[in-house]
mmCIF file of C-alpha atoms and ligand atoms in Angstrom:
data_model
loop_
_atom_site.group_PDB
_atom_site.id
_atom_site.type_symbol
_atom_site.label_atom_id
_atom_site.label_comp_id
_atom_site.label_asym_id
_atom_site.label_seq_id
_atom_site.Cartn_x
_atom_site.Cartn_y
_atom_site.Cartn_z
ATOM 1 C CA UNK A 72 55.205 96.566 64.047
ATOM 2 C CA UNK A 73 58.906 97.352 64.121
ATOM 3 C CA UNK A 74 59.198 98.394 67.670
ATOM 4 C CA UNK A 75 61.812 95.755 68.473
ATOM 5 C CA UNK A 76 64.191 97.108 65.848
ATOM 6 C CA UNK A 77 64.771 100.183 67.873
ATOM 7 C CA UNK A 78 65.655 98.932 71.314
ATOM 8 C CA UNK A 79 67.930 101.295 73.344
ATOM 9 C CA UNK A 80 70.156 100.149 76.197
ATOM 10 C CA UNK A 81 69.170 101.676 79.528
ATOM 11 C CA UNK A 82 70.502 102.019 83.184
ATOM 12 C CA UNK A 83 68.224 101.118 86.103
ATOM 13 C CA UNK A 84 65.092 103.295 85.500
ATOM 14 C CA UNK A 85 64.517 103.702 89.251
ATOM 15 C CA UNK A 86 67.918 104.464 90.904
ATOM 16 C CA UNK A 87 69.959 105.182 87.763
ATOM 17 C CA UNK A 88 72.660 102.468 88.579
ATOM 18 C CA UNK A 89 74.578 101.163 85.570
ATOM 19 C CA UNK A 90 73.640 97.851 84.001
ATOM 20 C CA UNK A 91 76.985 96.434 85.376
ATOM 21 C CA UNK A 92 75.367 96.918 88.842
ATOM 22 C CA UNK A 93 72.599 94.394 87.940
ATOM 23 C CA UNK A 94 72.432 90.610 87.490
ATOM 24 C CA UNK A 95 70.301 88.741 84.900
ATOM 25 C CA UNK A 96 66.773 88.082 86.094
ATOM 26 C CA UNK A 97 65.316 86.435 82.964
ATOM 27 C CA UNK A 98 66.556 85.899 79.385
ATOM 28 C CA UNK A 99 64.654 87.470 76.495
ATOM 29 C CA UNK A 100 61.809 85.700 74.875
ATOM 30 C CA UNK A 101 59.813 87.528 72.268
ATOM 31 C CA UNK A 102 58.722 87.026 68.723
ATOM 32 C CA UNK A 103 57.872 90.121 66.730
ATOM 33 C CA UNK A 104 55.576 88.003 64.426
ATOM 34 C CA UNK A 105 53.319 87.195 67.456
ATOM 35 C CA UNK A 106 52.806 90.982 68.251
ATOM 36 C CA UNK A 107 49.343 92.261 67.601
ATOM 37 C CA UNK A 108 47.387 95.370 68.336
ATOM 38 C CA UNK A 109 46.381 93.640 71.582
ATOM 39 C CA UNK A 110 49.966 93.321 72.713
ATOM 40 C CA UNK A 111 49.876 96.834 74.105
ATOM 41 C CA UNK A 112 46.282 96.657 75.387
ATOM 42 C CA UNK A 113 45.507 96.473 79.119
ATOM 43 C CA UNK A 114 44.285 93.200 80.644
ATOM 44 C CA UNK A 115 44.802 91.140 77.577
ATOM 45 C CA UNK A 116 45.308 87.269 77.528
ATOM 46 C CA UNK A 117 48.903 86.640 78.644
ATOM 47 C CA UNK A 118 51.416 86.103 75.836
ATOM 48 C CA UNK A 119 54.491 85.257 78.056
ATOM 49 C CA UNK A 120 56.866 87.419 76.060
ATOM 50 C CA UNK A 121 59.573 89.509 77.753
ATOM 51 C CA UNK A 122 62.671 91.587 77.132
ATOM 52 C CA UNK A 123 65.994 90.518 78.621
ATOM 53 C CA UNK A 124 65.361 91.440 82.224
ATOM 54 C CA UNK A 125 68.037 92.527 84.774
ATOM 55 C CA UNK A 126 67.692 92.944 88.544
ATOM 56 C CA UNK A 127 69.371 96.063 90.023
ATOM 57 C CA UNK A 128 71.602 95.261 93.025
ATOM 58 C CA UNK A 129 70.912 98.714 94.420
ATOM 59 C CA UNK A 130 67.115 99.327 94.442
ATOM 60 C CA UNK A 131 66.109 95.824 93.444
ATOM 61 C CA UNK A 132 64.042 96.968 90.427
ATOM 62 C CA UNK A 133 63.768 94.307 87.628
ATOM 63 C CA UNK A 134 64.120 96.117 84.272
ATOM 64 C CA UNK A 135 64.439 95.587 80.510
ATOM 65 C CA UNK A 136 68.107 95.889 79.653
ATOM 66 C CA UNK A 137 67.035 97.545 76.377
ATOM 67 C CA UNK A 138 63.639 99.035 75.571
ATOM 68 C CA UNK A 139 61.867 100.816 72.701
ATOM 69 C CA UNK A 140 62.315 104.691 72.706
ATOM 70 C CA UNK A 141 59.456 106.579 74.506
ATOM 71 C CA UNK A 142 58.095 108.033 71.246
ATOM 72 C CA UNK A 143 57.577 104.564 69.741
ATOM 73 C CA UNK A 144 55.965 103.326 72.857
ATOM 74 C CA UNK A 145 53.466 106.286 72.810
ATOM 75 C CA UNK A 146 52.513 105.335 69.302
ATOM 76 C CA UNK A 147 52.006 101.736 70.181
ATOM 77 C CA UNK A 148 49.773 102.658 73.128
ATOM 78 C CA UNK A 149 47.880 105.220 71.051
ATOM 79 C CA UNK A 150 46.900 102.461 68.565
ATOM 80 C CA UNK A 151 46.312 99.784 71.247
ATOM 81 C CA UNK A 152 43.004 97.939 71.320
ATOM 82 C CA UNK A 153 40.896 98.235 74.469
ATOM 83 C CA UNK A 154 38.963 95.230 75.690
ATOM 84 C CA UNK A 155 38.509 95.518 79.414
ATOM 85 C CA UNK A 156 35.617 97.799 80.401
ATOM 86 C CA UNK A 157 34.191 95.345 82.935
ATOM 87 C CA UNK A 158 37.599 94.405 84.345
ATOM 88 C CA UNK A 159 38.384 98.135 84.719
ATOM 89 C CA UNK A 160 35.242 98.641 86.828
ATOM 90 C CA UNK A 161 36.149 95.636 89.034
ATOM 91 C CA UNK A 162 39.687 96.932 89.507
ATOM 92 C CA UNK A 163 38.329 100.419 90.331
ATOM 93 C CA UNK A 164 36.314 98.880 93.246
ATOM 94 C CA UNK A 165 39.548 97.443 94.671
ATOM 95 C CA UNK A 166 41.398 100.695 94.238
ATOM 96 C CA UNK A 167 38.670 102.891 95.671
ATOM 97 C CA UNK A 168 38.434 100.774 98.732
ATOM 98 C CA UNK A 169 42.209 100.669 99.319
ATOM 99 C CA UNK A 170 42.477 104.415 98.811
ATOM 100 C CA UNK A 171 39.582 105.424 101.091
ATOM 101 C CA UNK A 172 41.719 105.936 104.185
ATOM 102 C CA UNK A 173 44.379 107.869 102.113
ATOM 103 C CA UNK A 174 41.684 110.164 100.724
ATOM 104 C CA UNK A 175 40.140 110.648 104.194
ATOM 105 C CA UNK A 176 43.460 111.913 105.503
ATOM 106 C CA UNK A 177 44.095 114.437 102.730
ATOM 107 C CA UNK A 178 44.197 118.151 103.886
ATOM 108 C CA UNK A 179 41.645 118.894 101.155
ATOM 109 C CA UNK A 180 39.904 117.230 98.109
ATOM 110 C CA UNK A 181 40.616 119.794 95.429
ATOM 111 C CA UNK A 182 42.097 118.282 92.261
ATOM 112 C CA UNK A 183 43.110 114.629 91.583
ATOM 113 C CA UNK A 184 45.097 113.332 88.588
ATOM 114 C CA UNK A 185 45.087 109.757 87.286
ATOM 115 C CA UNK A 186 47.932 108.873 84.879
ATOM 116 C CA UNK A 187 46.853 105.857 82.644
ATOM 117 C CA UNK A 188 43.184 106.323 83.418
ATOM 118 C CA UNK A 189 41.932 103.823 80.734
ATOM 119 C CA UNK A 190 38.173 104.376 80.449
ATOM 120 C CA UNK A 191 38.219 106.811 83.386
ATOM 121 C CA UNK A 192 36.232 104.580 85.758
ATOM 122 C CA UNK A 193 38.147 105.836 88.798
ATOM 123 C CA UNK A 194 37.468 109.425 87.839
ATOM 124 C CA UNK A 195 33.803 109.013 88.561
ATOM 125 C CA UNK A 196 34.746 107.416 91.941
ATOM 126 C CA UNK A 197 36.920 110.479 92.795
ATOM 127 C CA UNK A 198 33.976 112.767 92.073
ATOM 128 C CA UNK A 199 31.731 110.494 94.196
ATOM 129 C CA UNK A 200 34.381 110.985 97.038
ATOM 130 C CA UNK A 201 33.823 114.730 96.709
ATOM 131 C CA UNK A 202 36.930 115.774 94.896
ATOM 132 C CA UNK A 203 36.257 119.159 93.173
ATOM 133 C CA UNK A 204 37.961 118.173 89.898
ATOM 134 C CA UNK A 205 39.327 114.973 88.400
ATOM 135 C CA UNK A 206 41.676 114.717 85.428
ATOM 136 C CA UNK A 207 42.753 111.550 83.609
ATOM 137 C CA UNK A 208 45.545 110.948 81.060
ATOM 138 C CA UNK A 209 45.254 108.037 78.605
ATOM 139 C CA UNK A 210 47.190 107.389 75.315
ATOM 140 C CA UNK A 211 44.698 104.815 73.888
ATOM 141 C CA UNK A 212 42.027 106.366 71.648
ATOM 142 C CA UNK A 213 40.032 103.104 71.950
ATOM 143 C CA UNK A 214 39.980 103.352 75.750
ATOM 144 C CA UNK A 215 38.742 106.959 75.626
ATOM 145 C CA UNK A 216 36.099 106.107 73.109
ATOM 146 C CA UNK A 217 34.920 103.378 75.559
ATOM 147 C CA UNK A 218 34.721 105.845 78.431
ATOM 148 C CA UNK A 219 31.328 106.718 79.983
ATOM 149 C CA UNK A 220 30.038 110.078 78.603
ATOM 150 C CA UNK A 221 30.058 111.572 82.051
ATOM 151 C CA UNK A 222 33.845 111.222 82.433
ATOM 152 C CA UNK A 223 35.107 111.290 78.759
ATOM 153 C CA UNK A 224 35.550 115.042 78.935
ATOM 154 C CA UNK A 225 37.867 114.765 81.923
ATOM 155 C CA UNK A 226 40.358 112.485 79.938
ATOM 156 C CA UNK A 227 43.318 114.121 78.183
ATOM 157 C CA UNK A 228 44.593 112.039 75.282
ATOM 158 C CA UNK A 229 48.323 111.313 75.201
ATOM 159 C CA UNK A 230 51.077 110.439 77.637
ATOM 160 C CA UNK A 231 51.903 112.274 80.906
ATOM 161 C CA UNK A 232 53.905 115.503 80.449
ATOM 162 C CA UNK A 233 54.651 117.477 83.560
ATOM 163 C CA UNK A 234 54.627 120.851 81.811
ATOM 164 C CA UNK A 235 50.928 120.358 80.892
ATOM 165 C CA UNK A 236 50.060 121.178 84.511
ATOM 166 C CA UNK A 237 50.797 123.761 87.127
ATOM 167 C CA UNK A 238 53.206 122.972 89.926
ATOM 168 C CA UNK A 239 51.638 122.269 93.286
ATOM 169 C CA UNK A 240 48.191 121.982 91.736
ATOM 170 C CA UNK A 241 47.008 118.453 92.769
ATOM 171 C CA UNK A 242 45.997 116.875 96.133
ATOM 172 C CA UNK A 243 46.227 113.308 94.840
ATOM 173 C CA UNK A 244 47.995 111.741 91.901
ATOM 174 C CA UNK A 245 47.365 108.141 91.086
ATOM 175 C CA UNK A 246 49.288 105.845 88.707
ATOM 176 C CA UNK A 247 47.797 102.387 88.815
ATOM 177 C CA UNK A 248 49.074 99.475 86.795
ATOM 178 C CA UNK A 249 50.883 101.875 84.519
ATOM 179 C CA UNK A 250 54.304 102.399 86.026
ATOM 180 C CA UNK A 251 55.524 99.189 84.489
ATOM 181 C CA UNK A 252 54.814 100.612 81.065
ATOM 182 C CA UNK A 253 56.502 103.978 81.153
ATOM 183 C CA UNK A 254 59.938 104.599 79.725
ATOM 184 C CA UNK A 255 61.183 106.601 82.742
ATOM 185 C CA UNK A 256 59.344 105.828 86.085
ATOM 186 C CA UNK A 257 61.923 107.885 88.104
ATOM 187 C CA UNK A 258 61.141 111.045 86.022
ATOM 188 C CA UNK A 259 57.471 110.394 86.423
ATOM 189 C CA UNK A 260 57.678 110.157 90.199
ATOM 190 C CA UNK A 261 59.799 113.392 90.468
ATOM 191 C CA UNK A 262 57.316 115.197 88.225
ATOM 192 C CA UNK A 263 54.361 114.011 90.347
ATOM 193 C CA UNK A 264 56.068 115.225 93.439
ATOM 194 C CA UNK A 265 56.416 118.715 91.908
ATOM 195 C CA UNK A 266 52.748 118.732 90.872
ATOM 196 C CA UNK A 267 51.522 117.775 94.322
ATOM 197 C CA UNK A 268 50.446 120.479 96.802
ATOM 198 C CA UNK A 269 52.196 120.207 100.230
ATOM 199 C CA UNK A 270 50.457 117.402 102.070
ATOM 200 C CA UNK A 271 49.313 115.852 98.767
ATOM 201 C CA UNK A 272 49.799 112.138 98.072
ATOM 202 C CA UNK A 273 51.223 110.101 95.211
ATOM 203 C CA UNK A 274 49.591 106.609 95.064
ATOM 204 C CA UNK A 275 51.014 103.834 92.909
ATOM 205 C CA UNK A 276 49.742 100.393 92.217
ATOM 206 C CA UNK A 277 52.184 97.935 90.659
ATOM 207 C CA UNK A 278 52.773 94.189 90.355
ATOM 208 C CA UNK A 279 55.140 92.735 92.980
ATOM 209 C CA UNK A 280 57.572 90.464 91.194
ATOM 210 C CA UNK A 281 58.745 89.214 94.651
ATOM 211 C CA UNK A 282 55.226 87.962 95.618
ATOM 212 C CA UNK A 283 54.998 84.220 96.119
ATOM 213 C CA UNK A 284 52.559 83.683 93.198
ATOM 214 C CA UNK A 285 54.900 85.391 90.722
ATOM 215 C CA UNK A 286 57.955 83.373 92.010
ATOM 216 C CA UNK A 287 55.873 80.314 91.623
ATOM 217 C CA UNK A 288 54.732 80.999 88.009
ATOM 218 C CA UNK A 289 58.178 82.273 86.891
ATOM 219 C CA UNK A 290 58.195 82.872 83.137
ATOM 220 C CA UNK A 291 54.419 81.837 83.070
ATOM 221 C CA UNK A 292 53.464 84.689 85.342
ATOM 222 C CA UNK A 293 51.164 87.390 83.746
ATOM 223 C CA UNK A 294 53.683 89.968 84.958
ATOM 224 C CA UNK A 295 56.242 88.626 82.374
ATOM 225 C CA UNK A 296 54.911 90.793 79.536
ATOM 226 C CA UNK A 297 56.445 92.625 76.618
ATOM 227 C CA UNK A 298 54.619 95.782 77.788
ATOM 228 C CA UNK A 299 56.523 95.748 81.148
ATOM 229 C CA UNK A 300 59.766 97.761 80.940
ATOM 230 C CA UNK A 301 60.280 97.337 84.628
ATOM 231 C CA UNK A 302 58.878 95.331 87.510
ATOM 232 C CA UNK A 303 58.793 96.545 91.157
ATOM 233 C CA UNK A 304 58.924 95.127 94.657
ATOM 234 C CA UNK A 305 58.596 96.835 98.084
ATOM 235 C CA UNK A 306 62.197 98.024 98.073
ATOM 236 C CA UNK A 307 62.062 99.480 94.553
ATOM 237 C CA UNK A 308 58.806 101.361 95.247
ATOM 238 C CA UNK A 309 60.165 102.667 98.501
ATOM 239 C CA UNK A 310 63.282 103.842 96.635
ATOM 240 C CA UNK A 311 61.153 105.647 93.984
ATOM 241 C CA UNK A 312 59.030 107.454 96.542
ATOM 242 C CA UNK A 313 62.008 108.452 98.811
ATOM 243 C CA UNK A 314 64.026 109.669 95.825
ATOM 244 C CA UNK A 315 60.991 111.894 94.847
ATOM 245 C CA UNK A 316 61.150 113.497 98.350
ATOM 246 C CA UNK A 317 57.869 111.868 99.465
ATOM 247 C CA UNK A 318 57.532 110.915 103.174
ATOM 248 C CA UNK A 319 55.038 108.994 105.395
ATOM 249 C CA UNK A 320 55.561 106.109 102.915
ATOM 250 C CA UNK A 321 53.387 103.070 103.213
ATOM 251 C CA UNK A 322 53.652 100.005 100.915
ATOM 252 C CA UNK A 323 51.154 97.169 101.285
ATOM 253 C CA UNK A 324 49.642 94.248 99.555
ATOM 254 C CA UNK A 325 46.413 94.767 97.603
ATOM 255 C CA UNK A 326 43.767 92.022 97.525
ATOM 256 C CA UNK A 327 41.855 92.077 94.211
ATOM 257 C CA UNK A 328 38.263 90.896 94.226
ATOM 258 C CA UNK A 329 37.313 89.612 90.747
ATOM 259 C CA UNK A 330 34.880 87.117 89.267
ATOM 260 C CA UNK A 331 36.195 83.544 88.877
ATOM 261 C CA UNK A 332 36.013 83.705 85.097
ATOM 262 C CA UNK A 333 38.449 86.700 85.195
ATOM 263 C CA UNK A 334 40.923 84.799 87.378
ATOM 264 C CA UNK A 335 40.597 81.892 84.922
ATOM 265 C CA UNK A 336 41.588 84.155 81.996
ATOM 266 C CA UNK A 337 44.792 85.033 83.773
ATOM 267 C CA UNK A 338 45.885 81.480 84.517
ATOM 268 C CA UNK A 339 48.469 79.853 82.296
ATOM 269 C CA UNK A 340 46.126 76.935 81.352
ATOM 270 C CA UNK A 341 45.857 76.041 77.652
ATOM 271 C CA UNK A 342 42.910 77.724 75.818
ATOM 272 C CA UNK A 343 40.792 74.531 75.525
ATOM 273 C CA UNK A 344 41.109 73.817 79.195
ATOM 274 C CA UNK A 345 40.193 77.385 80.162
ATOM 275 C CA UNK A 346 37.007 77.032 78.089
ATOM 276 C CA UNK A 347 36.177 73.684 79.737
ATOM 277 C CA UNK A 348 36.832 74.917 83.269
ATOM 278 C CA UNK A 349 34.886 78.160 82.471
ATOM 279 C CA UNK A 350 31.968 76.016 81.311
ATOM 280 C CA UNK A 351 31.949 74.149 84.564
ATOM 281 C CA UNK A 352 32.067 77.381 86.569
ATOM 282 C CA UNK A 353 29.199 78.764 84.507
ATOM 283 C CA UNK A 354 27.021 75.701 85.028
ATOM 284 C CA UNK A 355 27.653 75.925 88.753
ATOM 285 C CA UNK A 356 26.735 79.674 88.572
ATOM 286 C CA UNK A 357 30.165 80.468 90.074
ATOM 287 C CA UNK A 358 31.537 82.371 87.127
ATOM 288 C CA UNK A 359 30.212 85.774 88.246
ATOM 289 C CA UNK A 360 30.802 85.278 91.996
ATOM 290 C CA UNK A 361 33.720 87.401 93.277
ATOM 291 C CA UNK A 362 36.694 86.041 95.059
ATOM 292 C CA UNK A 363 39.532 88.062 96.616
ATOM 293 C CA UNK A 364 43.102 86.851 96.019
ATOM 294 C CA UNK A 365 46.551 88.260 96.759
ATOM 295 C CA UNK A 366 47.856 88.144 93.190
ATOM 296 C CA UNK A 367 50.936 90.055 94.060
ATOM 297 C CA UNK A 368 49.912 93.668 93.614
ATOM 298 C CA UNK A 369 51.306 96.458 95.847
ATOM 299 C CA UNK A 370 49.833 99.870 96.788
ATOM 300 C CA UNK A 371 52.551 102.392 97.642
ATOM 301 C CA UNK A 372 51.650 105.844 98.873
ATOM 302 C CA UNK A 373 53.959 108.811 99.736
ATOM 303 C CA UNK A 374 53.123 112.263 101.026
ATOM 304 C CA UNK A 375 54.686 115.548 100.032
ATOM 305 C CA UNK A 376 55.991 117.266 103.217
ATOM 306 C CA UNK A 377 54.781 120.551 104.420
HETATM 307 ZN ZN1 ZN B 447 68.273 100.425 90.662
#
C-alpha cells in the first residue's frame, strides 16, 4: 500500500484553525511495511501506529498534521477486511440503550441514516424501535457481505456524500466510531445538519482522548491508530455540533458492556500473555460474561432547531 506517500498537510479539521494554532500532541510512529488489509478494518488488534498528531488550541481537537487524500482513504476502506460481527452486535446493544431516550424524544420516527454502518446491526435495532425506514452507508464490501440478509438491502456501498440524499429528509443521523476516520468531519457535520428535518437529531459516538484511561495508556492506547485522522474530546464535539447549527447539545460518557475476552483483546499485553490470561478466563467460564467499563467513549447529540 502506498497511502503514506501521498500525505497532504491539513488545518484543524473541526474549527479550521491553521496548524500554527496547534501544539504537538504526539510524534509520528508508523511503518508502511507493517500495514496490512486489517489496518483499515474496524475493531482489529491494536497496532499502535499514528500520524504526527497536533492539538488545536481553539477547539481542542487532536488531528493528523498530514493525512492521505480522501479518495485514497475510500479505496483503503473499500478493500478493508472485516472481522468483528460479534463485537458489532455487542456495541449495538450499548448504542441502542444510550440512544433510547433520544429516540423517544424525536418528533417522529420516519427515516434514520447511519454513516459507517458496518454489518448494519443497528439498522435492525432502528426498525425494532419503529422507524419507518433505515439507511446505512458502508465502504467495506467485506462488511456488507457479512451483513444479515434482512438488512443488507438497506446498506449503500461507498462513503457518505450529501448529494445522495434529499435535504431535510432524516429524523435521526448516527455516525458511531466513524468520525475519527473521515477526511473532513466538519463538512460531514454540516451536511448532516442540512439532511435533518427540523427537530431531527445528529448523534455521534467517538473516543475521548481526554478520558483517564487514554491518558494513562498514552501511545499504547487503542485510540492511537493509523486509521484515526482526528481524535475528539467534549470540547471538540461541542464545537462541531454548535458550528453545524445544532442546539440542545448533550455530551456524555458511554459505558460499553463487552465480554472479558473482548476487553482482553484491546489491552496492550503481549500476545502470549493475552492467550494465557484468556485461557484462565475461559477455564473460570468468565470469558463470555459481560462487564461494563468506561473506556473513554463519548456520545454527543445535537438537535436541529425548529
Ligand atoms: Zn480546532
